[in-house]
């Protein structure tokens, strides 16, 4: 594992964007696994800047996102589809039809999950997966559990995740209670993994996940078994 500690969120964002940029430059038809939340906002802003400076071309890139809340359509400004469109896709030249986010409003969620995994497989897998980490150690919405779940699946969100994400909603009651998330199979099959985290409150979980026991009770700990992981952490 390549563990990098930096001083500021800006430095974290520049470094993460540089790693993704290198991937896109060396393989223009890359499949990027993307995340939402507050951690990647700076990284996406740096990628947009690189695109505007004509240093990056996303015209051949495909993206697959980690997760989506159940019950929110892409038009809902709290949905992860809306987040990706607003913070990245609408600002770069990626083809919209080559951006995939699980459909949280699918009538048949099981079918949606199966088809999401089939799509990832048909794309040849993910070249680089960007991840944040939850305070409980979740990646995507793979919450602490007795087992690691391999496939894309429906999850009940942990009360601590609902509380942490309430900052984006009018109240905790408005946070959806379920989500569809890529499973550990999709994440672990990515050729490279890049996990970013910032803030003093993430220090403890970073220590447990990357320097402690590998256990489904700390889902991110499985990444210790991945052959090509970079973790960038900034306390500030
Ligand atoms: C979001 C996702 C989540 C977040 C995690 C950290 O797509 O998969 O695992 O990465 O909840 O969220 P932030 O970055 O908001 O602290």
PDB file of C-alpha atoms and ligand atoms in Angstrom:
ATOM      1  CA  UNK A   1       0.000   0.000   0.000  1.00  0.00           C
ATOM      2  CA  UNK A   2       1.128   3.492  -0.807  1.00  0.00           C
ATOM      3  CA  UNK A   3       0.122   5.622   2.202  1.00  0.00           C
ATOM      4  CA  UNK A   4       0.592   9.379   1.786  1.00  0.00           C
ATOM      5  CA  UNK A   5      -0.078  11.974   4.479  1.00  0.00           C
ATOM      6  CA  UNK A   6      -0.337  15.558   3.343  1.00  0.00           C
ATOM      7  CA  UNK A   7      -0.849  18.867   5.125  1.00  0.00           C
ATOM      8  CA  UNK A   8      -3.932  20.278   3.452  1.00  0.00           C
ATOM      9  CA  UNK A   9      -7.108  19.267   1.642  1.00  0.00           C
ATOM     10  CA  UNK A  10      -5.877  21.259  -1.382  1.00  0.00           C
ATOM     11  CA  UNK A  11      -2.703  19.180  -1.567  1.00  0.00           C
ATOM     12  CA  UNK A  12      -4.718  15.977  -1.183  1.00  0.00           C
ATOM     13  CA  UNK A  13      -7.014  17.074  -4.012  1.00  0.00           C
ATOM     14  CA  UNK A  14      -4.147  18.018  -6.335  1.00  0.00           C
ATOM     15  CA  UNK A  15      -2.365  14.709  -5.735  1.00  0.00           C
ATOM     16  CA  UNK A  16      -5.533  12.618  -6.208  1.00  0.00           C
ATOM     17  CA  UNK A  17      -6.369  14.521  -9.405  1.00  0.00           C
ATOM     18  CA  UNK A  18      -2.796  13.991 -10.667  1.00  0.00           C
ATOM     19  CA  UNK A  19      -3.144  10.222 -10.203  1.00  0.00           C
ATOM     20  CA  UNK A  20      -6.480  10.161 -12.075  1.00  0.00           C
ATOM     21  CA  UNK A  21      -5.082  12.481 -14.758  1.00  0.00           C
ATOM     22  CA  UNK A  22      -2.107  10.155 -15.279  1.00  0.00           C
ATOM     23  CA  UNK A  23      -4.552   7.274 -15.740  1.00  0.00           C
ATOM     24  CA  UNK A  24      -6.597   9.170 -18.363  1.00  0.00           C
ATOM     25  CA  UNK A  25      -3.496  10.386 -20.220  1.00  0.00           C
ATOM     26  CA  UNK A  26      -1.883   6.946 -20.342  1.00  0.00           C
ATOM     27  CA  UNK A  27      -5.175   5.220 -21.290  1.00  0.00           C
ATOM     28  CA  UNK A  28      -7.691   7.654 -22.860  1.00  0.00           C
ATOM     29  CA  UNK A  29     -10.431   4.989 -22.878  1.00  0.00           C
ATOM     30  CA  UNK A  30     -10.098   4.376 -19.133  1.00  0.00           C
ATOM     31  CA  UNK A  31     -12.987   3.211 -16.968  1.00  0.00           C
ATOM     32  CA  UNK A  32     -13.031   5.473 -13.923  1.00  0.00           C
ATOM     33  CA  UNK A  33     -14.792   4.318 -10.764  1.00  0.00           C
ATOM     34  CA  UNK A  34     -16.084   7.460  -9.067  1.00  0.00           C
ATOM     35  CA  UNK A  35     -17.359   8.475  -5.641  1.00  0.00           C
ATOM     36  CA  UNK A  36     -19.518  11.270  -4.255  1.00  0.00           C
ATOM     37  CA  UNK A  37     -19.527  13.024  -0.869  1.00  0.00           C
ATOM     38  CA  UNK A  38     -17.397  15.910   0.291  1.00  0.00           C
ATOM     39  CA  UNK A  39     -13.983  14.207  -0.006  1.00  0.00           C
ATOM     40  CA  UNK A  40     -13.731  14.165  -3.844  1.00  0.00           C
ATOM     41  CA  UNK A  41     -15.051  17.700  -4.456  1.00  0.00           C
ATOM     42  CA  UNK A  42     -11.543  19.227  -4.566  1.00  0.00           C
ATOM     43  CA  UNK A  43     -10.272  16.400  -6.780  1.00  0.00           C
ATOM     44  CA  UNK A  44     -13.113  16.962  -9.243  1.00  0.00           C
ATOM     45  CA  UNK A  45     -12.428  20.716  -9.258  1.00  0.00           C
ATOM     46  CA  UNK A  46      -8.766  20.009 -10.143  1.00  0.00           C
ATOM     47  CA  UNK A  47      -9.804  17.628 -12.941  1.00  0.00           C
ATOM     48  CA  UNK A  48     -12.178  20.271 -14.333  1.00  0.00           C
ATOM     49  CA  UNK A  49      -9.358  22.825 -14.269  1.00  0.00           C
ATOM     50  CA  UNK A  50      -7.027  20.408 -16.101  1.00  0.00           C
ATOM     51  CA  UNK A  51      -9.745  19.852 -18.716  1.00  0.00           C
ATOM     52  CA  UNK A  52     -10.260  23.614 -19.143  1.00  0.00           C
ATOM     53  CA  UNK A  53      -6.482  24.024 -19.583  1.00  0.00           C
ATOM     54  CA  UNK A  54      -6.681  21.369 -22.315  1.00  0.00           C
ATOM     55  CA  UNK A  55      -4.431  19.051 -20.318  1.00  0.00           C
ATOM     56  CA  UNK A  56      -7.110  16.362 -20.119  1.00  0.00           C
ATOM     57  CA  UNK A  57      -9.536  14.851 -22.607  1.00  0.00           C
ATOM     58  CA  UNK A  58     -12.411  12.755 -21.264  1.00  0.00           C
ATOM     59  CA  UNK A  59     -14.040  12.041 -24.643  1.00  0.00           C
ATOM     60  CA  UNK A  60     -13.164   8.341 -24.549  1.00  0.00           C
ATOM     61  CA  UNK A  61     -13.589   7.834 -20.799  1.00  0.00           C
ATOM     62  CA  UNK A  62     -16.367   5.775 -19.215  1.00  0.00           C
ATOM     63  CA  UNK A  63     -17.336   6.211 -15.565  1.00  0.00           C
ATOM     64  CA  UNK A  64     -19.124   3.981 -13.084  1.00  0.00           C
ATOM     65  CA  UNK A  65     -20.177   5.372  -9.743  1.00  0.00           C
ATOM     66  CA  UNK A  66     -20.171   3.497  -6.493  1.00  0.00           C
ATOM     67  CA  UNK A  67     -23.638   4.103  -5.187  1.00  0.00           C
ATOM     68  CA  UNK A  68     -27.009   5.844  -5.179  1.00  0.00           C
ATOM     69  CA  UNK A  69     -29.720   6.482  -2.604  1.00  0.00           C
ATOM     70  CA  UNK A  70     -32.888   4.449  -3.019  1.00  0.00           C
ATOM     71  CA  UNK A  71     -35.904   6.533  -4.000  1.00  0.00           C
ATOM     72  CA  UNK A  72     -34.081   9.595  -5.377  1.00  0.00           C
ATOM     73  CA  UNK A  73     -34.276  10.303  -9.100  1.00  0.00           C
ATOM     74  CA  UNK A  74     -31.392  11.897 -10.984  1.00  0.00           C
ATOM     75  CA  UNK A  75     -33.303  15.213 -10.919  1.00  0.00           C
ATOM     76  CA  UNK A  76     -33.310  15.292  -7.113  1.00  0.00           C
ATOM     77  CA  UNK A  77     -30.482  17.580  -6.035  1.00  0.00           C
ATOM     78  CA  UNK A  78     -29.516  15.171  -3.226  1.00  0.00           C
ATOM     79  CA  UNK A  79     -29.095  12.221  -5.566  1.00  0.00           C
ATOM     80  CA  UNK A  80     -25.621  11.055  -6.434  1.00  0.00           C
ATOM     81  CA  UNK A  81     -26.453  11.251 -10.151  1.00  0.00           C
ATOM     82  CA  UNK A  82     -27.239  14.947  -9.686  1.00  0.00           C
ATOM     83  CA  UNK A  83     -24.025  15.417  -7.678  1.00  0.00           C
ATOM     84  CA  UNK A  84     -21.906  13.864 -10.446  1.00  0.00           C
ATOM     85  CA  UNK A  85     -23.640  15.806 -13.217  1.00  0.00           C
ATOM     86  CA  UNK A  86     -23.193  19.078 -11.326  1.00  0.00           C
ATOM     87  CA  UNK A  87     -19.685  18.676  -9.971  1.00  0.00           C
ATOM     88  CA  UNK A  88     -18.003  16.859 -12.822  1.00  0.00           C
ATOM     89  CA  UNK A  89     -19.838  15.530 -15.857  1.00  0.00           C
ATOM     90  CA  UNK A  90     -21.379  18.827 -17.002  1.00  0.00           C
ATOM     91  CA  UNK A  91     -17.972  20.527 -16.732  1.00  0.00           C
ATOM     92  CA  UNK A  92     -15.866  18.119 -18.804  1.00  0.00           C
ATOM     93  CA  UNK A  93     -16.226  16.471 -22.207  1.00  0.00           C
ATOM     94  CA  UNK A  94     -17.209  13.006 -20.977  1.00  0.00           C
ATOM     95  CA  UNK A  95     -20.076  11.538 -23.033  1.00  0.00           C
ATOM     96  CA  UNK A  96     -23.151  11.525 -20.781  1.00  0.00           C
ATOM     97  CA  UNK A  97     -24.187   8.101 -22.100  1.00  0.00           C
ATOM     98  CA  UNK A  98     -20.871   6.727 -20.878  1.00  0.00           C
ATOM     99  CA  UNK A  99     -21.490   7.766 -17.267  1.00  0.00           C
ATOM    100  CA  UNK A 100     -23.140   5.147 -15.081  1.00  0.00           C
ATOM    101  CA  UNK A 101     -24.654   5.573 -11.619  1.00  0.00           C
ATOM    102  CA  UNK A 102     -26.849   2.854 -10.071  1.00  0.00           C
ATOM    103  CA  UNK A 103     -30.547   3.583 -10.545  1.00  0.00           C
ATOM    104  CA  UNK A 104     -31.985   4.090  -7.056  1.00  0.00           C
ATOM    105  CA  UNK A 105     -35.520   4.135  -8.449  1.00  0.00           C
ATOM    106  CA  UNK A 106     -35.423   0.823 -10.309  1.00  0.00           C
ATOM    107  CA  UNK A 107     -38.660  -1.206  -9.941  1.00  0.00           C
ATOM    108  CA  UNK A 108     -36.621  -4.375  -9.708  1.00  0.00           C
ATOM    109  CA  UNK A 109     -33.620  -3.520  -7.531  1.00  0.00           C
ATOM    110  CA  UNK A 110     -32.141  -7.029  -7.717  1.00  0.00           C
ATOM    111  CA  UNK A 111     -32.159  -6.856 -11.514  1.00  0.00           C
ATOM    112  CA  UNK A 112     -30.620  -3.369 -11.413  1.00  0.00           C
ATOM    113  CA  UNK A 113     -27.819  -4.678  -9.176  1.00  0.00           C
ATOM    114  CA  UNK A 114     -27.155  -7.679 -11.406  1.00  0.00           C
ATOM    115  CA  UNK A 115     -27.102  -5.521 -14.531  1.00  0.00           C
ATOM    116  CA  UNK A 116     -24.749  -3.015 -12.860  1.00  0.00           C
ATOM    117  CA  UNK A 117     -22.210  -5.780 -12.207  1.00  0.00           C
ATOM    118  CA  UNK A 118     -22.667  -7.118 -15.745  1.00  0.00           C
ATOM    119  CA  UNK A 119     -22.018  -3.617 -17.091  1.00  0.00           C
ATOM    120  CA  UNK A 120     -18.796  -3.275 -15.114  1.00  0.00           C
ATOM    121  CA  UNK A 121     -17.696  -6.666 -16.390  1.00  0.00           C
ATOM    122  CA  UNK A 122     -18.598  -5.847 -20.000  1.00  0.00           C
ATOM    123  CA  UNK A 123     -16.512  -2.669 -19.734  1.00  0.00           C
ATOM    124  CA  UNK A 124     -13.528  -4.837 -18.823  1.00  0.00           C
ATOM    125  CA  UNK A 125     -13.529  -3.796 -15.168  1.00  0.00           C
ATOM    126  CA  UNK A 126     -12.526  -0.544 -13.530  1.00  0.00           C
ATOM    127  CA  UNK A 127      -9.075   0.928 -14.215  1.00  0.00           C
ATOM    128  CA  UNK A 128      -8.990   3.161 -11.158  1.00  0.00           C
ATOM    129  CA  UNK A 129     -11.534   3.348  -8.344  1.00  0.00           C
ATOM    130  CA  UNK A 130     -11.719   6.561  -6.348  1.00  0.00           C
ATOM    131  CA  UNK A 131     -13.050   6.068  -2.807  1.00  0.00           C
ATOM    132  CA  UNK A 132     -13.865   8.086   0.273  1.00  0.00           C
ATOM    133  CA  UNK A 133     -14.313   6.409   3.641  1.00  0.00           C
ATOM    134  CA  UNK A 134     -17.147   6.699   6.144  1.00  0.00           C
ATOM    135  CA  UNK A 135     -16.549   7.256   9.854  1.00  0.00           C
ATOM    136  CA  UNK A 136     -17.664   3.638  10.366  1.00  0.00           C
ATOM    137  CA  UNK A 137     -15.191   2.412   7.728  1.00  0.00           C
ATOM    138  CA  UNK A 138     -17.685   2.014   4.896  1.00  0.00           C
ATOM    139  CA  UNK A 139     -16.552   2.249   1.279  1.00  0.00           C
ATOM    140  CA  UNK A 140     -19.263   2.864  -1.257  1.00  0.00           C
ATOM    141  CA  UNK A 141     -22.167   2.040   1.041  1.00  0.00           C
ATOM    142  CA  UNK A 142     -20.686  -1.277   2.151  1.00  0.00           C
ATOM    143  CA  UNK A 143     -21.531  -0.880   5.806  1.00  0.00           C
ATOM    144  CA  UNK A 144     -19.962  -2.809   8.726  1.00  0.00           C
ATOM    145  CA  UNK A 145     -21.279  -6.362   8.634  1.00  0.00           C
ATOM    146  CA  UNK A 146     -20.462  -9.981   9.473  1.00  0.00           C
ATOM    147  CA  UNK A 147     -19.374 -10.632   5.878  1.00  0.00           C
ATOM    148  CA  UNK A 148     -17.972  -8.782   2.883  1.00  0.00           C
ATOM    149  CA  UNK A 149     -20.626  -8.675   0.125  1.00  0.00           C
ATOM    150  CA  UNK A 150     -19.200  -9.215  -3.340  1.00  0.00           C
ATOM    151  CA  UNK A 151     -21.986  -8.083  -5.665  1.00  0.00           C
ATOM    152  CA  UNK A 152     -23.760  -4.758  -6.151  1.00  0.00           C
ATOM    153  CA  UNK A 153     -26.576  -4.859  -3.595  1.00  0.00           C
ATOM    154  CA  UNK A 154     -29.258  -3.039  -1.654  1.00  0.00           C
ATOM    155  CA  UNK A 155     -28.164  -1.849   1.800  1.00  0.00           C
ATOM    156  CA  UNK A 156     -29.807  -0.438   4.888  1.00  0.00           C
ATOM    157  CA  UNK A 157     -27.714   2.567   5.826  1.00  0.00           C
ATOM    158  CA  UNK A 158     -26.065   2.538   9.218  1.00  0.00           C
ATOM    159  CA  UNK A 159     -27.570   5.075  11.693  1.00  0.00           C
ATOM    160  CA  UNK A 160     -24.100   6.719  11.895  1.00  0.00           C
ATOM    161  CA  UNK A 161     -24.046   7.128   8.091  1.00  0.00           C
ATOM    162  CA  UNK A 162     -27.546   8.649   8.127  1.00  0.00           C
ATOM    163  CA  UNK A 163     -26.408  11.056  10.831  1.00  0.00           C
ATOM    164  CA  UNK A 164     -23.176  11.928   8.979  1.00  0.00           C
ATOM    165  CA  UNK A 165     -25.054  12.571   5.720  1.00  0.00           C
ATOM    166  CA  UNK A 166     -27.859  14.564   7.368  1.00  0.00           C
ATOM    167  CA  UNK A 167     -25.714  17.666   6.761  1.00  0.00           C
ATOM    168  CA  UNK A 168     -26.770  17.535   3.108  1.00  0.00           C
ATOM    169  CA  UNK A 169     -30.510  17.252   3.882  1.00  0.00           C
ATOM    170  CA  UNK A 170     -33.037  19.466   5.724  1.00  0.00           C
ATOM    171  CA  UNK A 171     -32.992  16.921   8.596  1.00  0.00           C
ATOM    172  CA  UNK A 172     -31.827  13.378   9.428  1.00  0.00           C
ATOM    173  CA  UNK A 173     -35.407  12.201   8.753  1.00  0.00           C
ATOM    174  CA  UNK A 174     -35.029  13.250   5.132  1.00  0.00           C
ATOM    175  CA  UNK A 175     -31.939  11.080   4.512  1.00  0.00           C
ATOM    176  CA  UNK A 176     -32.944   7.971   2.546  1.00  0.00           C
ATOM    177  CA  UNK A 177     -32.592   4.852   4.692  1.00  0.00           C
ATOM    178  CA  UNK A 178     -31.394   2.597   1.892  1.00  0.00           C
ATOM    179  CA  UNK A 179     -28.946   2.716  -0.978  1.00  0.00           C
ATOM    180  CA  UNK A 180     -27.697   0.600  -3.856  1.00  0.00           C
ATOM    181  CA  UNK A 181     -23.963   0.096  -3.670  1.00  0.00           C
ATOM    182  CA  UNK A 182     -21.271  -1.558  -5.701  1.00  0.00           C
ATOM    183  CA  UNK A 183     -20.034  -4.545  -3.711  1.00  0.00           C
ATOM    184  CA  UNK A 184     -16.530  -5.456  -2.661  1.00  0.00           C
ATOM    185  CA  UNK A 185     -16.067  -7.557  -5.823  1.00  0.00           C
ATOM    186  CA  UNK A 186     -16.352  -4.546  -8.118  1.00  0.00           C
ATOM    187  CA  UNK A 187     -14.077  -2.472  -5.880  1.00  0.00           C
ATOM    188  CA  UNK A 188     -11.448  -5.172  -5.298  1.00  0.00           C
ATOM    189  CA  UNK A 189     -11.366  -6.055  -9.023  1.00  0.00           C
ATOM    190  CA  UNK A 190     -10.419  -2.464  -9.913  1.00  0.00           C
ATOM    191  CA  UNK A 191      -6.859  -2.409 -11.242  1.00  0.00           C
ATOM    192  CA  UNK A 192      -5.966   0.521  -8.982  1.00  0.00           C
ATOM    193  CA  UNK A 193      -7.663   1.950  -5.902  1.00  0.00           C
ATOM    194  CA  UNK A 194      -7.260   5.526  -4.692  1.00  0.00           C
ATOM    195  CA  UNK A 195      -8.806   6.326  -1.300  1.00  0.00           C
ATOM    196  CA  UNK A 196      -8.893   9.900  -0.045  1.00  0.00           C
ATOM    197  CA  UNK A 197      -9.838  11.133   3.413  1.00  0.00           C
ATOM    198  CA  UNK A 198      -9.475  14.381   5.260  1.00  0.00           C
ATOM    199  CA  UNK A 199     -10.230  15.735   8.694  1.00  0.00           C
ATOM    200  CA  UNK A 200      -9.159  14.900  12.225  1.00  0.00           C
ATOM    201  CA  UNK A 201     -12.382  12.876  12.677  1.00  0.00           C
ATOM    202  CA  UNK A 202     -11.204  10.358  10.039  1.00  0.00           C
ATOM    203  CA  UNK A 203      -7.798   9.758  11.689  1.00  0.00           C
ATOM    204  CA  UNK A 204      -8.986   6.890  13.888  1.00  0.00           C
ATOM    205  CA  UNK A 205     -10.811   4.994  11.128  1.00  0.00           C
ATOM    206  CA  UNK A 206      -7.861   5.388   8.735  1.00  0.00           C
ATOM    207  CA  UNK A 207      -5.592   3.852  11.370  1.00  0.00           C
ATOM    208  CA  UNK A 208      -8.011   0.953  11.992  1.00  0.00           C
ATOM    209  CA  UNK A 209      -8.749   0.308   8.308  1.00  0.00           C
ATOM    210  CA  UNK A 210      -5.196   0.344   6.976  1.00  0.00           C
ATOM    211  CA  UNK A 211      -3.042  -0.595   9.937  1.00  0.00           C
ATOM    212  CA  UNK A 212      -5.404  -2.882  11.879  1.00  0.00           C
ATOM    213  CA  UNK A 213      -7.172  -6.220  11.485  1.00  0.00           C
ATOM    214  CA  UNK A 214      -8.881  -7.058   8.205  1.00  0.00           C
ATOM    215  CA  UNK A 215     -12.538  -7.524   9.113  1.00  0.00           C
ATOM    216  CA  UNK A 216     -15.973  -6.880   7.546  1.00  0.00           C
ATOM    217  CA  UNK A 217     -16.724  -4.853  10.682  1.00  0.00           C
ATOM    218  CA  UNK A 218     -14.366  -2.279   9.128  1.00  0.00           C
ATOM    219  CA  UNK A 219     -15.227  -2.700   5.446  1.00  0.00           C
ATOM    220  CA  UNK A 220     -12.319  -0.587   4.090  1.00  0.00           C
ATOM    221  CA  UNK A 221      -9.848  -2.934   5.776  1.00  0.00           C
ATOM    222  CA  UNK A 222     -10.309  -5.365   2.854  1.00  0.00           C
ATOM    223  CA  UNK A 223      -8.283  -2.918   0.765  1.00  0.00           C
ATOM    224  CA  UNK A 224      -5.157  -4.115   2.611  1.00  0.00           C
ATOM    225  CA  UNK A 225      -5.447  -7.179   0.349  1.00  0.00           C
ATOM    226  CA  UNK A 226      -5.550  -5.148  -2.877  1.00  0.00           C
ATOM    227  CA  UNK A 227      -2.272  -5.132  -4.828  1.00  0.00           C
ATOM    228  CA  UNK A 228      -2.365  -1.468  -5.907  1.00  0.00           C
ATOM    229  CA  UNK A 229      -3.854   0.904  -3.331  1.00  0.00           C
ATOM    230  CA  UNK A 230      -2.943   4.514  -2.677  1.00  0.00           C
ATOM    231  CA  UNK A 231      -4.358   6.212   0.417  1.00  0.00           C
ATOM    232  CA  UNK A 232      -4.030   9.972   0.732  1.00  0.00           C
ATOM    233  CA  UNK A 233      -4.936  11.434   4.093  1.00  0.00           C
ATOM    234  CA  UNK A 234      -4.896  15.013   5.310  1.00  0.00           C
ATOM    235  CA  UNK A 235      -5.678  15.832   8.950  1.00  0.00           C
ATOM    236  CA  UNK A 236      -6.725  19.355   7.952  1.00  0.00           C
TER     237      UNK A 236
HETATM  238  C1  LIG B   1     -20.021   8.128  -1.709  1.00  0.00           C
HETATM  239  C2  LIG B   1     -19.487   7.004  -0.979  1.00  0.00           C
HETATM  240  C3  LIG B   1     -19.216   7.077   0.487  1.00  0.00           C
HETATM  241  C4  LIG B   1     -18.384   8.294   0.885  1.00  0.00           C
HETATM  242  C5  LIG B   1     -18.150   8.304   2.390  1.00  0.00           C
HETATM  243  C6  LIG B   1     -17.362   9.525   2.830  1.00  0.00           C
HETATM  244  O1  LIG B   1     -20.174   7.792  -3.072  1.00  0.00           O
HETATM  245  O2  LIG B   1     -19.297   6.012  -1.563  1.00  0.00           O
HETATM  246  O3  LIG B   1     -18.547   5.906   0.869  1.00  0.00           O
HETATM  247  O4  LIG B   1     -17.161   8.249   0.213  1.00  0.00           O
HETATM  248  O5  LIG B   1     -19.388   8.307   3.053  1.00  0.00           O
HETATM  249  O6  LIG B   1     -18.127  10.655   2.605  1.00  0.00           O
HETATM  250  P1  LIG B   1     -17.516  12.119   2.748  1.00  0.00           P
HETATM  251  O7  LIG B   1     -16.487  12.250   1.665  1.00  0.00           O
HETATM  252  O8  LIG B   1     -18.666  13.045   2.526  1.00  0.00           O
HETATM  253  O9  LIG B   1     -16.909  12.192   4.117  1.00  0.00           O
END
